Amino acid sequence: MGAKKLLVVAVAVAAVLLTAATVVGVDDQVHHVVGEDRGWDPSSDVASWSSGRIFRVGDKIWFTYSAAQESVVELRNEEEFTSCDVTNPIKMYTDGLDKISLEGEGIRYFASGNTESCKHGLKIPVKIQPKEQNVAQNIGSMAVAAGPTLPSASSNLNGLSYLLVVGLSICFLGL
């Protein structure tokens, strides 16, 4: 295969990987990239982003942001969340790309570590539901949207993306 064809295949594979904000893994866990292409940013409408999502035990939630300007804190309760009291968080995330496992049912509260950003809406409650038993329902409710970054080796492509990659590879290898 020529270098040009190999480059086209590599670009096609990269495009598939970079366009999915929600990916179903082998064990049915879903990776949610908060805020899609804008990430965790004051200009994002993270409330709208999270309103249509179903978060389940075992899923992962990813926060991508500029570590120089933002952070993510997990708050203890709804009162701290509502008032944007970020002074005593359960945990603070500051790496700019943070993966958080959603373990156990219930509500977890995430907010910007910057009080002003939090007060302007950079916060989300995450209601974690039990693991879904029916895989077909999970795939049917999955929302796929453009995302800024996607976890690399820890996530798996869903079936359709996998077929697309295989199909593209076969097409380019056959040329």
PDB file of C-alpha atoms in Angstrom:
ATOM      1  CA  MET A   1       0.000   0.000   0.000  1.00  0.00           C
ATOM      2  CA  GLY A   2       1.303   3.436  -0.896  1.00  0.00           C
ATOM      3  CA  ALA A   3       2.063   6.091   1.691  1.00  0.00           C
ATOM      4  CA  LYS A   4      -0.830   8.208   0.406  1.00  0.00           C
ATOM      5  CA  LYS A   5      -3.369   5.420   0.882  1.00  0.00           C
ATOM      6  CA  LEU A   6      -1.994   4.624   4.338  1.00  0.00           C
ATOM      7  CA  LEU A   7      -2.331   8.298   5.289  1.00  0.00           C
ATOM      8  CA  VAL A   8      -5.947   8.386   4.059  1.00  0.00           C
ATOM      9  CA  VAL A   9      -6.787   5.285   6.131  1.00  0.00           C
ATOM     10  CA  ALA A  10      -5.092   6.790   9.198  1.00  0.00           C
ATOM     11  CA  VAL A  11      -7.021  10.050   8.776  1.00  0.00           C
ATOM     12  CA  ALA A  12     -10.320   8.144   8.386  1.00  0.00           C
ATOM     13  CA  VAL A  13      -9.659   6.150  11.553  1.00  0.00           C
ATOM     14  CA  ALA A  14      -8.668   9.307  13.465  1.00  0.00           C
ATOM     15  CA  ALA A  15     -11.818  11.090  12.265  1.00  0.00           C
ATOM     16  CA  VAL A  16     -14.011   8.279  13.571  1.00  0.00           C
ATOM     17  CA  LEU A  17     -12.227   8.319  16.920  1.00  0.00           C
ATOM     18  CA  LEU A  18     -12.415  12.084  17.328  1.00  0.00           C
ATOM     19  CA  THR A  19     -16.060  12.528  16.376  1.00  0.00           C
ATOM     20  CA  ALA A  20     -17.630  10.315  19.047  1.00  0.00           C
ATOM     21  CA  ALA A  21     -18.373  11.942  22.401  1.00  0.00           C
ATOM     22  CA  THR A  22     -20.156   8.892  23.752  1.00  0.00           C
ATOM     23  CA  VAL A  23     -18.695   5.443  23.187  1.00  0.00           C
ATOM     24  CA  VAL A  24     -20.053   2.083  24.332  1.00  0.00           C
ATOM     25  CA  GLY A  25     -17.347  -0.252  25.567  1.00  0.00           C
ATOM     26  CA  VAL A  26     -17.195  -4.027  25.562  1.00  0.00           C
ATOM     27  CA  ASP A  27     -18.712  -4.204  29.040  1.00  0.00           C
ATOM     28  CA  ASP A  28     -21.498  -1.750  28.063  1.00  0.00           C
ATOM     29  CA  GLN A  29     -19.996   1.192  29.907  1.00  0.00           C
ATOM     30  CA  VAL A  30     -20.501   4.554  28.249  1.00  0.00           C
ATOM     31  CA  HIS A  31     -17.872   7.288  28.083  1.00  0.00           C
ATOM     32  CA  HIS A  32     -19.487  10.745  28.340  1.00  0.00           C
ATOM     33  CA  VAL A  33     -17.396  13.768  27.263  1.00  0.00           C
ATOM     34  CA  VAL A  34     -18.865  16.742  29.135  1.00  0.00           C
ATOM     35  CA  GLY A  35     -19.804  19.696  26.946  1.00  0.00           C
ATOM     36  CA  GLU A  36     -19.002  17.943  23.662  1.00  0.00           C
ATOM     37  CA  ASP A  37     -16.667  20.016  21.446  1.00  0.00           C
ATOM     38  CA  ARG A  38     -16.455  22.980  23.854  1.00  0.00           C
ATOM     39  CA  GLY A  39     -15.632  20.804  26.823  1.00  0.00           C
ATOM     40  CA  TRP A  40     -15.824  22.057  30.404  1.00  0.00           C
ATOM     41  CA  ASP A  41     -15.819  25.763  29.649  1.00  0.00           C
ATOM     42  CA  PRO A  42     -17.909  28.774  30.748  1.00  0.00           C
ATOM     43  CA  SER A  43     -19.113  29.153  27.130  1.00  0.00           C
ATOM     44  CA  SER A  44     -20.510  25.592  27.148  1.00  0.00           C
ATOM     45  CA  ASP A  45     -24.112  24.900  27.942  1.00  0.00           C
ATOM     46  CA  VAL A  46     -23.323  21.898  30.115  1.00  0.00           C
ATOM     47  CA  ALA A  47     -26.822  21.936  31.654  1.00  0.00           C
ATOM     48  CA  SER A  48     -28.386  21.311  28.224  1.00  0.00           C
ATOM     49  CA  TRP A  49     -25.703  18.754  27.400  1.00  0.00           C
ATOM     50  CA  SER A  50     -26.415  16.727  30.544  1.00  0.00           C
ATOM     51  CA  SER A  51     -30.211  17.042  30.484  1.00  0.00           C
ATOM     52  CA  GLY A  52     -30.714  14.374  27.793  1.00  0.00           C
ATOM     53  CA  ARG A  53     -28.112  11.942  29.063  1.00  0.00           C
ATOM     54  CA  ILE A  54     -28.555   8.737  30.961  1.00  0.00           C
ATOM     55  CA  PHE A  55     -25.678   7.999  33.326  1.00  0.00           C
ATOM     56  CA  ARG A  56     -25.350   4.449  34.605  1.00  0.00           C
ATOM     57  CA  VAL A  57     -23.238   2.644  37.160  1.00  0.00           C
ATOM     58  CA  GLY A  58     -19.930   1.759  35.492  1.00  0.00           C
ATOM     59  CA  ASP A  59     -19.991   4.629  32.970  1.00  0.00           C
ATOM     60  CA  LYS A  60     -17.126   7.102  32.762  1.00  0.00           C
ATOM     61  CA  ILE A  61     -17.468  10.868  32.580  1.00  0.00           C
ATOM     62  CA  TRP A  62     -14.671  12.924  30.992  1.00  0.00           C
ATOM     63  CA  PHE A  63     -13.951  16.585  31.689  1.00  0.00           C
ATOM     64  CA  THR A  64     -11.725  18.438  29.208  1.00  0.00           C
ATOM     65  CA  TYR A  65     -10.704  22.014  29.962  1.00  0.00           C
ATOM     66  CA  SER A  66      -7.848  24.492  30.088  1.00  0.00           C
ATOM     67  CA  ALA A  67      -6.099  23.629  33.360  1.00  0.00           C
ATOM     68  CA  ALA A  68      -4.704  27.170  33.524  1.00  0.00           C
ATOM     69  CA  GLN A  69      -8.211  28.654  33.657  1.00  0.00           C
ATOM     70  CA  GLU A  70     -10.565  26.028  35.065  1.00  0.00           C
ATOM     71  CA  SER A  71     -10.851  23.037  37.345  1.00  0.00           C
ATOM     72  CA  VAL A  72     -13.586  20.632  38.369  1.00  0.00           C
ATOM     73  CA  VAL A  73     -14.695  19.966  41.922  1.00  0.00           C
ATOM     74  CA  GLU A  74     -17.014  17.303  43.233  1.00  0.00           C
ATOM     75  CA  LEU A  75     -19.282  18.710  45.904  1.00  0.00           C
ATOM     76  CA  ARG A  76     -20.826  16.888  48.845  1.00  0.00           C
ATOM     77  CA  ASN A  77     -24.484  17.814  48.442  1.00  0.00           C
ATOM     78  CA  GLU A  78     -27.162  19.761  46.595  1.00  0.00           C
ATOM     79  CA  GLU A  79     -26.850  22.744  48.946  1.00  0.00           C
ATOM     80  CA  GLU A  80     -23.159  23.265  48.126  1.00  0.00           C
ATOM     81  CA  PHE A  81     -23.972  22.692  44.449  1.00  0.00           C
ATOM     82  CA  THR A  82     -26.828  25.222  44.354  1.00  0.00           C
ATOM     83  CA  SER A  83     -24.866  27.914  46.212  1.00  0.00           C
ATOM     84  CA  CYS A  84     -21.589  27.176  44.371  1.00  0.00           C
ATOM     85  CA  ASP A  85     -19.797  26.679  47.683  1.00  0.00           C
ATOM     86  CA  VAL A  86     -16.590  25.153  46.323  1.00  0.00           C
ATOM     87  CA  THR A  87     -14.538  25.741  49.489  1.00  0.00           C
ATOM     88  CA  ASN A  88     -14.662  22.171  50.806  1.00  0.00           C
ATOM     89  CA  PRO A  89     -15.020  19.741  47.879  1.00  0.00           C
ATOM     90  CA  ILE A  90     -14.917  15.963  48.090  1.00  0.00           C
ATOM     91  CA  LYS A  91     -12.287  16.052  45.366  1.00  0.00           C
ATOM     92  CA  MET A  92     -10.675  18.603  43.055  1.00  0.00           C
ATOM     93  CA  TYR A  93      -9.589  17.803  39.496  1.00  0.00           C
ATOM     94  CA  THR A  94      -6.971  20.036  37.872  1.00  0.00           C
ATOM     95  CA  ASP A  95      -5.314  18.032  35.060  1.00  0.00           C
ATOM     96  CA  GLY A  96      -7.347  19.425  32.142  1.00  0.00           C
ATOM     97  CA  LEU A  97      -8.414  15.911  31.105  1.00  0.00           C
ATOM     98  CA  ASP A  98     -10.066  14.020  33.929  1.00  0.00           C
ATOM     99  CA  LYS A  99     -11.814  10.646  33.747  1.00  0.00           C
ATOM    100  CA  ILE A 100     -14.213   9.864  36.579  1.00  0.00           C
ATOM    101  CA  SER A 101     -15.813   6.441  37.067  1.00  0.00           C
ATOM    102  CA  LEU A 102     -19.468   6.546  38.022  1.00  0.00           C
ATOM    103  CA  GLU A 103     -19.701   3.925  40.727  1.00  0.00           C
ATOM    104  CA  GLY A 104     -22.854   3.401  42.742  1.00  0.00           C
ATOM    105  CA  GLU A 105     -26.342   4.775  42.208  1.00  0.00           C
ATOM    106  CA  GLY A 106     -27.259   8.275  43.343  1.00  0.00           C
ATOM    107  CA  ILE A 107     -26.486  11.875  42.482  1.00  0.00           C
ATOM    108  CA  ARG A 108     -22.991  13.328  42.242  1.00  0.00           C
ATOM    109  CA  TYR A 109     -22.462  17.072  41.987  1.00  0.00           C
ATOM    110  CA  PHE A 110     -19.717  18.532  39.773  1.00  0.00           C
ATOM    111  CA  ALA A 111     -18.942  22.242  39.500  1.00  0.00           C
ATOM    112  CA  SER A 112     -16.246  24.583  38.317  1.00  0.00           C
ATOM    113  CA  GLY A 113     -13.619  25.246  40.963  1.00  0.00           C
ATOM    114  CA  ASN A 114     -13.951  28.899  39.934  1.00  0.00           C
ATOM    115  CA  THR A 115     -16.919  30.270  41.919  1.00  0.00           C
ATOM    116  CA  GLU A 116     -17.837  32.811  39.229  1.00  0.00           C
ATOM    117  CA  SER A 117     -17.871  30.159  36.491  1.00  0.00           C
ATOM    118  CA  CYS A 118     -20.022  27.954  38.721  1.00  0.00           C
ATOM    119  CA  LYS A 119     -22.474  30.808  39.359  1.00  0.00           C
ATOM    120  CA  HIS A 120     -22.685  31.340  35.579  1.00  0.00           C
ATOM    121  CA  GLY A 121     -23.789  27.728  35.088  1.00  0.00           C
ATOM    122  CA  LEU A 122     -20.610  25.673  34.811  1.00  0.00           C
ATOM    123  CA  LYS A 123     -21.929  22.845  36.990  1.00  0.00           C
ATOM    124  CA  ILE A 124     -23.849  19.601  36.516  1.00  0.00           C
ATOM    125  CA  PRO A 125     -25.603  17.137  38.772  1.00  0.00           C
ATOM    126  CA  VAL A 126     -25.058  13.581  37.573  1.00  0.00           C
ATOM    127  CA  LYS A 127     -27.852  11.186  38.491  1.00  0.00           C
ATOM    128  CA  ILE A 128     -26.413   7.679  38.258  1.00  0.00           C
ATOM    129  CA  GLN A 129     -28.906   4.929  37.483  1.00  0.00           C
ATOM    130  CA  PRO A 130     -28.464   1.166  37.821  1.00  0.00           C
ATOM    131  CA  LYS A 131     -26.674  -0.739  35.089  1.00  0.00           C
ATOM    132  CA  GLU A 132     -28.968  -1.479  32.199  1.00  0.00           C
ATOM    133  CA  GLN A 133     -29.755  -5.116  31.607  1.00  0.00           C
ATOM    134  CA  ASN A 134     -30.763  -4.864  27.943  1.00  0.00           C
ATOM    135  CA  VAL A 135     -27.796  -3.946  25.701  1.00  0.00           C
ATOM    136  CA  ALA A 136     -30.095  -3.068  22.770  1.00  0.00           C
ATOM    137  CA  GLN A 137     -31.830  -0.387  24.861  1.00  0.00           C
ATOM    138  CA  ASN A 138     -28.473   1.045  25.938  1.00  0.00           C
ATOM    139  CA  ILE A 139     -27.248   1.356  22.354  1.00  0.00           C
ATOM    140  CA  GLY A 140     -30.606   2.772  21.244  1.00  0.00           C
ATOM    141  CA  SER A 141     -30.475   5.546  23.861  1.00  0.00           C
ATOM    142  CA  MET A 142     -26.867   6.441  23.154  1.00  0.00           C
ATOM    143  CA  ALA A 143     -26.309   9.999  21.941  1.00  0.00           C
ATOM    144  CA  VAL A 144     -23.305  10.480  19.673  1.00  0.00           C
ATOM    145  CA  ALA A 145     -21.967  13.970  19.150  1.00  0.00           C
ATOM    146  CA  ALA A 146     -18.710  15.663  18.273  1.00  0.00           C
ATOM    147  CA  GLY A 147     -16.231  15.797  21.148  1.00  0.00           C
ATOM    148  CA  PRO A 148     -12.977  17.575  21.811  1.00  0.00           C
ATOM    149  CA  THR A 149     -11.019  14.541  22.918  1.00  0.00           C
ATOM    150  CA  LEU A 150     -11.688  10.880  23.327  1.00  0.00           C
ATOM    151  CA  PRO A 151     -10.101   8.491  25.766  1.00  0.00           C
ATOM    152  CA  SER A 152      -7.548   6.430  23.901  1.00  0.00           C
ATOM    153  CA  ALA A 153      -6.837   2.798  24.693  1.00  0.00           C
ATOM    154  CA  SER A 154      -9.297   2.605  27.573  1.00  0.00           C
ATOM    155  CA  SER A 155     -12.347   2.912  25.327  1.00  0.00           C
ATOM    156  CA  ASN A 156     -13.662   0.722  22.568  1.00  0.00           C
ATOM    157  CA  LEU A 157     -15.471   1.720  19.397  1.00  0.00           C
ATOM    158  CA  ASN A 158     -19.130   0.887  19.205  1.00  0.00           C
ATOM    159  CA  GLY A 159     -20.231  -1.603  16.546  1.00  0.00           C
ATOM    160  CA  LEU A 160     -21.134   0.917  13.845  1.00  0.00           C
ATOM    161  CA  SER A 161     -17.879   2.848  14.160  1.00  0.00           C
ATOM    162  CA  TYR A 162     -15.951  -0.401  14.087  1.00  0.00           C
ATOM    163  CA  LEU A 163     -17.703  -1.473  10.891  1.00  0.00           C
ATOM    164  CA  LEU A 164     -17.020   1.945   9.357  1.00  0.00           C
ATOM    165  CA  VAL A 165     -13.299   1.669  10.137  1.00  0.00           C
ATOM    166  CA  VAL A 166     -13.121  -1.890   8.776  1.00  0.00           C
ATOM    167  CA  GLY A 167     -15.079  -0.895   5.643  1.00  0.00           C
ATOM    168  CA  LEU A 168     -12.891   2.117   4.973  1.00  0.00           C
ATOM    169  CA  SER A 169      -9.761   0.042   5.503  1.00  0.00           C
ATOM    170  CA  ILE A 170     -10.941  -2.634   3.060  1.00  0.00           C
ATOM    171  CA  CYS A 171     -11.843   0.021   0.465  1.00  0.00           C
ATOM    172  CA  PHE A 172      -8.456   1.687   0.679  1.00  0.00           C
ATOM    173  CA  LEU A 173      -6.504  -1.547   0.810  1.00  0.00           C
ATOM    174  CA  GLY A 174      -8.285  -2.787  -2.297  1.00  0.00           C
ATOM    175  CA  LEU A 175      -7.433   0.336  -4.350  1.00  0.00           C
TER     176      LEU A 175
END
